[in-house]
Short mmCIF file of C-alpha atoms in Angstrom, two decimals:
data_model
loop_
_atom_site.label_atom_id
_atom_site.label_comp_id
_atom_site.label_asym_id
_atom_site.label_seq_id
_atom_site.Cartn_x
_atom_site.Cartn_y
_atom_site.Cartn_z
CA UNK A 1 100.88 104.24 160.76
CA UNK A 2 103.11 106.89 159.19
CA UNK A 3 103.22 109.66 161.76
CA UNK A 4 103.50 107.47 164.79
CA UNK A 5 106.40 105.65 163.54
CA UNK A 6 108.59 108.71 162.65
CA UNK A 7 108.17 110.23 166.12
CA UNK A 8 109.58 107.23 167.88
CA UNK A 9 112.65 106.86 165.70
CA UNK A 10 115.14 109.67 166.21
CA UNK A 11 116.98 111.34 163.35
CA UNK A 12 120.38 110.38 164.79
CA UNK A 13 119.39 106.75 164.88
CA UNK A 14 118.21 106.89 161.30
CA UNK A 15 121.53 108.35 160.27
CA UNK A 16 123.49 105.69 162.02
CA UNK A 17 121.42 102.91 160.47
CA UNK A 18 121.84 104.55 157.05
CA UNK A 19 125.59 104.59 157.44
CA UNK A 20 125.73 101.04 158.71
CA UNK A 21 123.34 99.35 156.30
CA UNK A 22 123.03 101.66 153.30
CA UNK A 23 119.25 101.94 153.30
CA UNK A 24 117.71 105.24 152.37
CA UNK A 25 115.87 107.45 154.88
CA UNK A 26 112.37 106.49 153.48
CA UNK A 27 113.17 102.85 153.41
CA UNK A 28 114.20 102.93 157.06
CA UNK A 29 111.03 104.68 158.12
CA UNK A 30 108.88 102.28 156.20
CA UNK A 31 110.71 99.26 157.60
CA UNK A 32 110.36 100.81 161.10
CA UNK A 33 106.59 100.90 160.75
CA UNK A 34 106.73 97.25 159.59
CA UNK A 35 108.78 96.50 162.71
CA UNK A 36 106.30 98.18 164.95
CA UNK A 37 103.35 96.42 163.39
CA UNK A 38 105.13 93.04 164.02
CA UNK A 39 105.89 94.02 167.59
CA UNK A 40 102.69 92.96 169.31
CA UNK A 41 104.10 93.37 172.79
CA UNK A 42 104.96 96.99 172.01
CA UNK A 43 108.27 96.90 173.86
CA UNK A 44 110.56 97.85 171.00
CA UNK A 45 111.95 94.41 170.33
CA UNK A 46 110.79 91.42 168.45
CA UNK A 47 110.77 87.86 169.81
CA UNK A 48 110.71 84.61 167.95
CA UNK A 49 106.91 84.37 168.36
CA UNK A 50 106.44 87.69 166.69
CA UNK A 51 108.12 86.35 163.58
CA UNK A 52 106.33 82.99 163.71
CA UNK A 53 103.08 84.83 163.53
CA UNK A 54 103.80 85.71 159.87
CA UNK A 55 101.87 83.03 157.89
CA UNK A 56 104.16 82.84 154.84
CA UNK A 57 107.18 82.45 157.07
CA UNK A 58 105.57 79.60 158.98
CA UNK A 59 105.20 77.54 155.78
CA UNK A 60 108.66 78.35 154.49
CA UNK A 61 110.96 75.33 154.97
CA UNK A 62 113.84 77.48 156.16
CA UNK A 63 111.59 79.78 158.19
CA UNK A 64 113.00 78.73 161.60
CA UNK A 65 116.58 79.09 160.37
CA UNK A 66 115.95 82.56 159.03
CA UNK A 67 114.26 83.64 162.24
CA UNK A 68 117.34 82.37 164.06
CA UNK A 69 119.56 84.49 161.86
CA UNK A 70 117.97 87.63 163.27
CA UNK A 71 118.78 86.79 166.85
CA UNK A 72 122.37 87.15 168.00
CA UNK A 73 124.07 84.53 170.06
CA UNK A 74 121.66 83.03 172.67
CA UNK A 75 119.46 86.08 172.85
CA UNK A 76 115.66 86.09 172.58
CA UNK A 77 114.94 89.66 171.53
CA UNK A 78 116.05 91.66 168.61
CA UNK A 79 115.91 95.39 168.44
CA UNK A 80 115.39 97.56 165.36
CA UNK A 81 119.16 97.94 164.70
CA UNK A 82 119.63 94.25 164.68
CA UNK A 83 116.60 93.77 162.46
CA UNK A 84 117.93 96.22 159.90
CA UNK A 85 121.41 94.73 160.03
CA UNK A 86 120.05 91.32 159.06
CA UNK A 87 117.76 92.77 156.40
CA UNK A 88 120.69 94.67 154.95
CA UNK A 89 122.20 91.45 153.65
CA UNK A 90 119.34 91.33 151.16
CA UNK A 91 119.72 94.82 149.76
CA UNK A 92 120.56 94.78 146.08
CA UNK A 93 124.09 95.64 145.12
CA UNK A 94 124.00 98.99 143.31
CA UNK A 95 126.26 99.67 140.35
CA UNK A 96 128.19 102.48 142.03
CA UNK A 97 128.92 100.32 144.97
CA UNK A 98 130.52 97.71 142.84
CA UNK A 99 133.21 100.16 141.79
CA UNK A 100 133.80 101.71 145.17
CA UNK A 101 136.89 100.17 146.57
CA UNK A 102 137.75 102.76 149.20
CA UNK A 103 135.16 101.46 151.71
CA UNK A 104 136.80 100.82 155.09
CA UNK A 105 134.83 97.64 155.70
CA UNK A 106 132.85 95.55 153.31
CA UNK A 107 129.19 96.58 153.09
CA UNK A 108 126.62 94.21 154.62
CA UNK A 109 125.14 93.41 151.20
CA UNK A 110 128.29 92.44 149.38
CA UNK A 111 128.43 89.09 147.63
CA UNK A 112 130.71 87.62 150.33
CA UNK A 113 128.38 88.70 153.19
CA UNK A 114 125.33 87.37 151.38
CA UNK A 115 127.14 84.05 150.98
CA UNK A 116 128.18 84.13 154.64
CA UNK A 117 124.53 84.63 155.67
CA UNK A 118 123.56 81.58 153.61
CA UNK A 119 126.51 79.56 154.96
CA UNK A 120 125.36 80.32 158.46
CA UNK A 121 121.88 78.87 157.67
CA UNK A 122 123.51 75.49 157.36
CA UNK A 123 126.30 75.82 159.92
CA UNK A 124 124.29 75.53 163.12
CA UNK A 125 127.11 74.98 165.64
CA UNK A 126 129.06 77.86 164.25
CA UNK A 127 132.31 75.90 163.84
CA UNK A 128 132.77 77.41 160.31
CA UNK A 129 132.31 73.99 158.68
CA UNK A 130 129.18 72.36 157.25
CA UNK A 131 129.31 68.73 158.34
CA UNK A 132 127.38 65.89 156.66
CA UNK A 133 124.75 65.94 159.45
CA UNK A 134 124.20 69.67 159.14
CA UNK A 135 123.76 69.34 155.39
CA UNK A 136 121.36 66.45 155.85
CA UNK A 137 119.27 68.53 158.32
CA UNK A 138 118.80 71.41 155.94
CA UNK A 139 118.14 69.09 152.94
CA UNK A 140 115.50 67.22 154.88
CA UNK A 141 113.79 70.57 155.75
CA UNK A 142 113.72 71.70 152.13
CA UNK A 143 112.76 68.39 150.58
CA UNK A 144 109.99 67.18 152.89
CA UNK A 145 108.98 63.62 153.54
CA UNK A 146 108.76 62.02 150.15
CA UNK A 147 112.47 61.24 149.61
CA UNK A 148 113.94 58.36 151.59
CA UNK A 149 116.87 58.72 154.03
CA UNK A 150 119.21 56.66 151.80
CA UNK A 151 118.47 58.86 148.77
CA UNK A 152 118.99 62.01 150.74
CA UNK A 153 122.11 60.60 152.25
CA UNK A 154 123.51 59.92 148.80
CA UNK A 155 122.66 63.44 147.66
CA UNK A 156 124.49 64.80 150.70
CA UNK A 157 127.43 62.56 150.11
CA UNK A 158 127.70 63.52 146.45
CA UNK A 159 127.51 67.25 147.32
CA UNK A 160 130.21 66.97 149.91
CA UNK A 161 132.42 64.89 147.51
CA UNK A 162 132.11 67.51 144.74
CA UNK A 163 132.65 70.49 147.04
CA UNK A 164 135.27 69.19 149.48
CA UNK A 165 138.75 70.06 148.21
CA UNK A 166 140.89 69.56 151.29
CA UNK A 167 139.40 66.14 152.12
CA UNK A 168 138.09 66.75 155.64
CA UNK A 169 134.56 65.55 154.71
CA UNK A 170 133.03 68.87 155.56
CA UNK A 171 132.53 72.14 153.62
CA UNK A 172 134.33 75.23 154.70
CA UNK A 173 133.28 78.71 153.75
CA UNK A 174 135.78 78.94 151.00
CA UNK A 175 134.63 75.69 149.45
CA UNK A 176 131.03 76.92 149.81
CA UNK A 177 131.93 80.05 147.83
CA UNK A 178 133.66 78.00 145.21
CA UNK A 179 130.62 75.83 144.64
CA UNK A 180 128.47 78.80 144.21
CA UNK A 181 130.83 80.92 142.12
CA UNK A 182 128.78 80.44 139.00
CA UNK A 183 125.48 81.22 140.65
CA UNK A 184 124.12 84.74 140.48
CA UNK A 185 124.05 85.30 144.16
CA UNK A 186 123.58 89.04 143.86
CA UNK A 187 120.26 88.51 142.09
CA UNK A 188 119.01 85.45 143.99
CA UNK A 189 119.66 87.03 147.38
CA UNK A 190 118.34 90.51 146.72
CA UNK A 191 114.94 91.95 147.35
CA UNK A 192 113.49 95.15 146.03
CA UNK A 193 112.95 97.40 149.07
CA UNK A 194 110.32 99.98 148.27
CA UNK A 195 111.14 103.77 148.88
CA UNK B 1 106.94 74.62 147.20
CA UNK B 2 108.16 71.19 148.35
CA UNK B 3 107.02 69.30 145.32
CA UNK B 4 109.11 71.40 143.01
CA UNK B 5 112.01 70.89 145.41
CA UNK B 6 112.01 67.09 145.00
CA UNK B 7 112.41 67.27 141.20
CA UNK B 8 115.22 69.76 141.35
CA UNK B 9 117.33 68.52 144.23
CA UNK B 10 119.67 66.27 142.28
CA UNK B 11 122.81 68.16 141.65
CA UNK B 12 125.27 69.50 144.15
CA UNK B 13 125.04 73.25 143.71
CA UNK B 14 121.29 73.13 143.80
CA UNK B 15 121.50 71.74 147.27
CA UNK B 16 122.87 75.11 148.18
CA UNK B 17 121.24 77.48 145.69
CA UNK B 18 117.74 76.38 146.71
CA UNK B 19 118.53 77.61 150.19
CA UNK B 20 119.17 81.02 148.72
CA UNK B 21 115.65 80.94 147.07
CA UNK B 22 113.94 79.99 150.32
CA UNK B 23 115.87 82.52 152.37
CA UNK B 24 114.85 85.32 149.97
CA UNK B 25 111.20 84.29 150.06
CA UNK B 26 111.36 84.22 153.88
CA UNK B 27 112.75 87.73 154.08
CA UNK B 28 110.24 88.97 151.50
CA UNK B 29 107.44 87.73 153.71
CA UNK B 30 108.94 89.47 156.72
CA UNK B 31 109.14 92.81 154.86
CA UNK B 32 105.81 92.43 153.08
CA UNK B 33 103.11 94.89 154.16
CA UNK B 34 99.94 96.39 152.63
CA UNK B 35 101.95 98.65 150.26
CA UNK B 36 103.99 95.99 148.67
CA UNK B 37 100.79 94.21 147.91
CA UNK B 38 99.90 97.08 145.65
CA UNK B 39 102.61 96.10 143.20
CA UNK B 40 101.17 92.81 142.26
CA UNK B 41 98.00 92.19 140.26
CA UNK B 42 94.62 92.19 142.01
CA UNK B 43 93.18 88.74 142.83
CA UNK B 44 89.75 87.92 141.44
CA UNK B 45 86.96 86.13 143.22
CA UNK B 46 85.82 84.23 140.21
CA UNK B 47 88.04 83.10 137.40
CA UNK B 48 87.50 84.96 134.20
CA UNK B 49 88.88 82.24 131.88
CA UNK B 50 92.19 84.10 131.39
CA UNK B 51 95.27 82.10 132.26
CA UNK B 52 97.12 84.98 133.84
CA UNK B 53 94.44 85.40 136.52
CA UNK B 54 94.41 81.68 137.37
CA UNK B 55 95.95 82.00 140.80
CA UNK B 56 93.94 79.84 143.11
CA UNK B 57 91.87 77.76 140.61
CA UNK B 58 92.97 74.19 139.97
CA UNK B 59 91.20 71.83 137.62
CA UNK B 60 87.56 72.07 138.40
CA UNK B 61 85.72 70.20 135.62
CA UNK B 62 86.16 69.13 132.02
CA UNK B 63 83.41 71.54 130.89
CA UNK B 64 85.29 74.50 132.27
CA UNK B 65 88.54 73.38 130.57
CA UNK B 66 86.79 73.07 127.29
CA UNK B 67 85.21 76.45 127.70
CA UNK B 68 88.62 77.92 128.52
CA UNK B 69 90.11 76.20 125.45
CA UNK B 70 87.42 77.67 123.24
CA UNK B 71 88.00 81.08 124.80
CA UNK B 72 91.72 80.74 124.17
CA UNK B 73 91.07 79.95 120.55
CA UNK B 74 88.71 82.89 120.17
CA UNK B 75 91.07 85.33 121.83
CA UNK B 76 94.26 84.28 120.13
CA UNK B 77 93.07 83.40 116.63
CA UNK B 78 90.38 86.09 116.14
CA UNK B 79 90.71 88.95 118.56
CA UNK B 80 94.49 89.22 118.82
CA UNK B 81 95.30 89.35 115.09
CA UNK B 82 92.53 91.96 114.44
CA UNK B 83 93.72 94.15 117.36
CA UNK B 84 97.40 93.82 116.37
CA UNK B 85 96.54 94.75 112.77
CA UNK B 86 94.77 97.84 114.07
CA UNK B 87 97.59 98.82 116.36
CA UNK B 88 100.19 98.31 113.68
CA UNK B 89 98.28 100.43 111.16
CA UNK B 90 97.63 103.17 113.73
CA UNK B 91 101.32 103.95 114.38
CA UNK B 92 102.26 104.76 110.74
CA UNK B 93 98.96 106.81 110.51
CA UNK B 94 100.22 108.91 113.42
CA UNK B 95 103.73 109.24 112.05
CA UNK B 96 102.42 110.32 108.55
CA UNK B 97 99.62 112.69 109.51
CA UNK B 98 101.41 114.68 112.21
CA UNK B 99 104.18 116.04 109.98
CA UNK B 100 101.55 116.91 107.34
CA UNK B 101 99.66 118.96 109.96
CA UNK B 102 102.83 120.62 111.14
CA UNK B 103 103.44 122.07 107.65
CA UNK B 104 100.48 124.37 108.15
CA UNK B 105 101.12 127.76 109.68
CA UNK B 106 100.11 128.37 113.28
CA UNK B 107 96.51 129.39 113.63
CA UNK B 108 92.99 128.16 113.98
CA UNK B 109 93.31 125.73 111.07
CA UNK B 110 96.48 124.21 112.50
CA UNK B 111 94.99 123.60 115.94
CA UNK B 112 91.67 122.43 114.58
CA UNK B 113 93.28 119.87 112.32
CA UNK B 114 95.76 118.73 114.84
CA UNK B 115 92.92 118.02 117.19
CA UNK B 116 91.09 115.99 114.48
CA UNK B 117 94.31 113.99 113.76
CA UNK B 118 94.70 113.43 117.51
CA UNK B 119 91.20 112.09 117.93
CA UNK B 120 91.42 109.85 114.91
CA UNK B 121 94.68 108.27 115.90
CA UNK B 122 93.78 107.71 119.50
CA UNK B 123 90.43 106.35 118.39
CA UNK B 124 92.38 103.65 116.34
CA UNK B 125 94.51 102.85 119.34
CA UNK B 126 91.48 102.56 121.66
CA UNK B 127 89.82 100.17 119.27
CA UNK B 128 92.95 98.18 118.85
CA UNK B 129 92.80 97.50 122.60
CA UNK B 130 89.04 97.13 122.65
CA UNK B 131 88.78 99.53 125.43
CA UNK B 132 85.23 100.21 126.46
CA UNK B 133 85.36 103.47 128.35
CA UNK B 134 82.59 105.22 130.17
CA UNK B 135 83.21 108.92 130.75
CA UNK B 136 81.42 110.49 133.71
CA UNK B 137 80.88 114.22 134.45
CA UNK B 138 82.27 115.43 131.19
CA UNK B 139 81.33 119.02 132.16
CA UNK B 140 84.36 118.87 134.44
CA UNK B 141 86.68 117.98 131.60
CA UNK B 142 90.04 119.83 131.79
CA UNK B 143 90.16 122.86 129.62
CA UNK B 144 92.84 125.25 128.33
CA UNK B 145 95.69 125.55 130.78
CA UNK B 146 95.77 123.81 134.10
CA UNK B 147 97.10 120.46 135.07
CA UNK B 148 95.20 117.15 134.89
CA UNK B 149 96.24 114.62 137.45
CA UNK B 150 95.11 110.96 137.47
CA UNK B 151 95.91 107.71 139.22
CA UNK B 152 98.33 105.51 137.25
CA UNK B 153 97.86 101.81 136.52
CA UNK B 154 99.30 101.29 133.06
CA UNK B 155 100.77 103.35 130.15
CA UNK B 156 97.39 102.74 128.48
CA UNK B 157 95.93 105.37 130.85
CA UNK B 158 97.28 107.94 128.41
CA UNK B 159 95.43 106.48 125.53
CA UNK B 160 92.24 106.23 127.53
CA UNK B 161 92.33 109.86 128.56
CA UNK B 162 93.65 111.24 125.24
CA UNK B 163 90.74 109.61 123.46
CA UNK B 164 88.40 112.24 124.98
CA UNK B 165 90.46 115.37 124.62
CA UNK B 166 93.84 116.79 123.83
CA UNK B 167 96.45 116.81 126.51
CA UNK B 168 100.06 117.70 126.63
CA UNK B 169 102.18 114.90 127.89
CA UNK B 170 105.23 115.17 130.17
CA UNK B 171 108.01 112.70 130.17
CA UNK B 172 111.60 111.75 129.51
CA UNK B 173 113.03 111.62 126.03
CA UNK B 174 113.35 107.99 124.94
CA UNK B 175 115.12 106.40 122.05
CA UNK B 176 113.79 103.95 119.40
CA UNK B 177 110.17 103.63 118.63
CA UNK B 178 109.00 105.60 121.62
CA UNK B 179 111.38 108.50 120.70
CA UNK B 180 109.96 108.42 117.14
CA UNK B 181 106.46 108.68 118.48
CA UNK B 182 107.45 111.48 120.85
CA UNK B 183 108.95 113.57 118.02
CA UNK B 184 105.89 112.95 115.89
CA UNK B 185 103.56 114.05 118.62
CA UNK B 186 105.46 117.25 119.27
CA UNK B 187 105.05 118.30 115.64
CA UNK B 188 101.27 118.40 115.91
CA UNK B 189 100.87 119.87 119.36
CA UNK B 190 103.04 121.01 122.25
CA UNK B 191 104.35 118.35 124.71
CA UNK B 192 107.04 118.63 127.26
CA UNK B 193 109.77 116.11 126.83
CA UNK B 194 112.74 116.25 129.19
CA UNK B 195 116.27 115.13 128.76
CA UNK B 196 117.30 112.67 131.53
CA UNK B 197 119.76 115.23 133.02
CA UNK B 198 117.17 117.98 133.01
CA UNK B 199 114.55 115.80 134.78
CA UNK B 200 116.63 115.92 137.96
CA UNK B 201 116.66 119.66 138.02
CA UNK B 202 113.44 120.42 139.82
CA UNK B 203 113.45 124.14 139.18
CA UNK B 204 113.83 123.68 135.44
CA UNK B 205 110.89 121.23 135.47
CA UNK B 206 108.71 123.57 137.52
CA UNK B 207 109.56 126.54 135.26
CA UNK B 208 108.67 124.63 132.03
CA UNK B 209 105.41 123.49 133.62
CA UNK B 210 104.63 126.99 134.70
CA UNK B 211 105.35 128.46 131.30
CA UNK B 212 103.18 125.87 129.54
CA UNK B 213 100.32 126.47 131.97
CA UNK B 214 100.39 130.21 131.69
CA UNK B 215 99.72 130.00 127.97
CA UNK B 216 95.95 129.58 127.78
CA UNK B 217 95.95 128.36 124.18
CA UNK B 218 97.95 125.25 125.09
CA UNK B 219 96.09 122.07 126.08
CA UNK B 220 96.19 120.97 129.73
CA UNK B 221 99.14 118.98 130.92
CA UNK B 222 98.59 115.36 131.92
CA UNK B 223 100.60 114.15 134.97
CA UNK B 224 100.52 110.96 136.95
CA UNK B 225 101.75 112.09 140.39
CA UNK B 226 102.13 108.52 141.81
CA UNK B 227 105.15 108.27 139.59
CA UNK B 228 104.75 104.54 138.89
CA UNK B 229 102.13 101.95 138.03
CA UNK B 230 99.94 100.71 140.92
CA UNK B 231 97.55 97.75 140.63
CA UNK B 232 94.32 99.82 140.68
CA UNK B 233 93.06 98.84 144.12
CA UNK B 234 94.50 101.90 145.84
CA UNK B 235 96.11 105.25 145.38
CA UNK B 236 99.63 105.88 146.57
CA UNK B 237 101.19 109.06 147.85
CA UNK B 238 101.39 111.74 145.23
CA UNK B 239 104.72 113.45 144.47
CA UNK B 240 104.27 117.12 145.26
CA UNK B 241 106.12 118.62 142.21
CA UNK B 242 103.08 119.12 139.99
CA UNK B 243 101.08 120.73 142.92
CA UNK B 244 103.58 123.48 143.42
CA UNK B 245 102.95 125.17 140.11
CA UNK B 246 99.95 127.10 141.45
CA UNK B 247 97.29 126.78 138.82
CA UNK B 248 93.99 124.83 139.05
CA UNK B 249 94.25 121.12 139.16
CA UNK B 250 91.69 118.81 137.38
CA UNK B 251 91.54 115.42 139.16
CA UNK B 252 90.60 112.44 137.11
CA UNK B 253 89.87 108.92 138.60
CA UNK B 254 90.30 105.88 136.44
CA UNK B 255 89.01 102.54 137.50
CA UNK B 256 89.41 99.35 135.52
CA UNK B 257 87.02 96.38 135.72
CA UNK B 258 89.30 93.48 136.47
CA UNK B 259 86.82 90.81 135.25
CA UNK B 260 87.56 91.44 131.56
CA UNK B 261 91.21 91.82 131.63
CA UNK B 262 93.95 92.88 133.96
CA UNK B 263 95.19 96.26 132.93
CA UNK B 264 97.94 96.64 135.54
CA UNK B 265 101.52 96.68 134.10
CA UNK B 266 103.96 94.99 136.46
CA UNK B 267 107.16 96.41 135.00
CA UNK B 268 109.33 94.03 137.05
CA UNK B 269 107.49 91.04 135.64
CA UNK B 270 107.23 91.69 131.94
CA UNK B 271 108.32 94.29 129.33
CA UNK B 272 106.03 96.67 127.45
CA UNK B 273 105.68 94.51 124.37
CA UNK B 274 104.63 91.37 126.23
CA UNK B 275 102.35 93.49 128.37
CA UNK B 276 100.58 94.83 125.26
CA UNK B 277 100.25 91.39 123.87
CA UNK B 278 98.74 90.22 127.12
CA UNK B 279 96.28 93.08 127.08
CA UNK B 280 95.34 92.59 123.41
CA UNK B 281 94.58 88.96 124.08
CA UNK B 282 92.26 89.61 127.04
CA UNK B 283 88.58 89.85 126.64
CA UNK B 284 88.47 93.68 126.72
CA UNK B 285 89.65 96.62 128.76
CA UNK B 286 86.61 98.04 130.53
CA UNK B 287 87.08 101.14 132.54
CA UNK B 288 85.31 104.14 133.97
CA UNK B 289 86.74 107.62 133.90
CA UNK B 290 85.39 110.28 136.32
CA UNK B 291 86.25 113.91 135.76
CA UNK B 292 86.18 115.71 139.11
CA UNK B 293 85.62 119.45 139.53
CA UNK B 294 88.81 121.53 139.47
CA UNK B 295 90.61 122.22 142.70
CA UNK B 296 92.88 125.10 143.55
CA UNK B 297 95.43 125.37 146.30
CA UNK B 298 94.04 127.37 149.23
CA UNK B 299 95.92 130.11 151.02
CA UNK B 300 98.26 128.69 153.59
CA UNK B 301 97.93 125.17 152.33
CA UNK B 302 101.25 123.42 151.56
CA UNK B 303 101.82 121.54 148.42
CA UNK B 304 101.85 118.31 150.30
CA UNK B 305 98.45 118.91 152.00
CA UNK B 306 97.02 119.92 148.63
CA UNK B 307 98.25 116.81 146.98
CA UNK B 308 96.74 114.68 149.78
CA UNK B 309 93.38 116.50 149.34
CA UNK B 310 93.42 115.75 145.65
CA UNK B 311 94.48 112.12 146.28
CA UNK B 312 91.55 111.59 148.71
CA UNK B 313 89.15 113.06 146.24
CA UNK B 314 90.37 110.66 143.48
CA UNK B 315 90.37 107.63 145.80
CA UNK B 316 86.83 108.39 146.98
CA UNK B 317 85.44 108.74 143.54
CA UNK B 318 87.14 105.67 142.07
CA UNK B 319 86.34 103.39 144.97
CA UNK B 320 90.02 102.91 145.68
CA UNK B 321 91.85 102.66 149.08
CA UNK B 322 93.58 106.00 150.01
CA UNK B 323 96.92 104.82 151.29
CA UNK B 324 98.90 106.84 153.75
CA UNK B 325 102.10 106.04 151.82
#
């Protein structure tokens, strides 16, 4: 596992990924060996089927949406760079990064970018608004079959009522951020990546 | 997962924040591999009547529940208070006896008495945990000088090993109760405590280790090269620092029997005090310690290869999986 992975990933690529995502060298090599073990076709990219083979992902209510998030617009394969870019959203925010304000562009794991990732799980048609239907779809996925349509509809209506400030019956990204401003997004959307 | 969801989905921000939870679990399962599994407690085949190992066992029968209730009563009302009393009396004992011993001038009496104090205090701690330890191959026990390396599962490893011999411990200087204990231990025998800033300076660390090892009168140094607690099913990659010093290394394998109590300390799940309370309210800590024959670095062997050789020897003896990472 260990030696095969490092010979296929070149040093320059590791450096580029490090700069773009902020992962450390050893984290990148470990995630690369995980990538290759998922890649059953051994062609250097992952397809949707490769993800669906993971059992815990198959039973996760949002599994399909998360898998979608890895694939860029209308493509069916994701390479290692794209894989790392999506995983970078879940990197914990380190203390010294919070104070750094000279960064040219916001790091992938900033609070705003984490929230944008979550927003896109709802906003399927990418029109930068969560409509009532889109909200209902995701709620139905998370809740299962034991809540009736009317109950779910009223939950969705109440959510939109409380969040919508400009009265267009849908939730924009700013309104989404406002609803979650008290939630500790940094902790809820961070995973401990091993070194 | 979905049953919990129905009860919680009733306010507006939870409609969104639950998505965060599910997305995190999804990405965790994407990243999960055989190494991340080492950082959670080992699953048992049969339930051993302890709540914390009740992963897959739902209500089976009334008789089992009654048995569990009796066990709970026994453990919390009889075993736990006795053990806590022992532990609580052991700490002041250590803090009182070690300064007394340090008043003596350096010499045979000083080292003889400090060994006795050491054995008595660690004996009290071992009984406080009800640790039933079987030592194998005691002829290979680490002697004067040299470095002793062992696989790490819990901070209790130190108590288990120190019960059978004097070791010098290595670690960072802490504050509070730990710092008090560290200062007390240093009075009776020589330990190596680093300041946080010094710990980052590899040369300083290597030099202090080398100096200690060169002095044959000092007890062997105890080091856990994995660097962190693993769940006792496998051995992770060793950090090479302690293998560069160039003296003989005494490997020790420690294997806990998971049926009587889970010794693994998951530091992200609970702090040290709750961990100690969990352990003291288990049935017992049953473990086996194997002393392996000393190994020396061969000519032309790098520190990394040497550390891998030692790691394989420990894994083979303890019946643990030898991980590549």
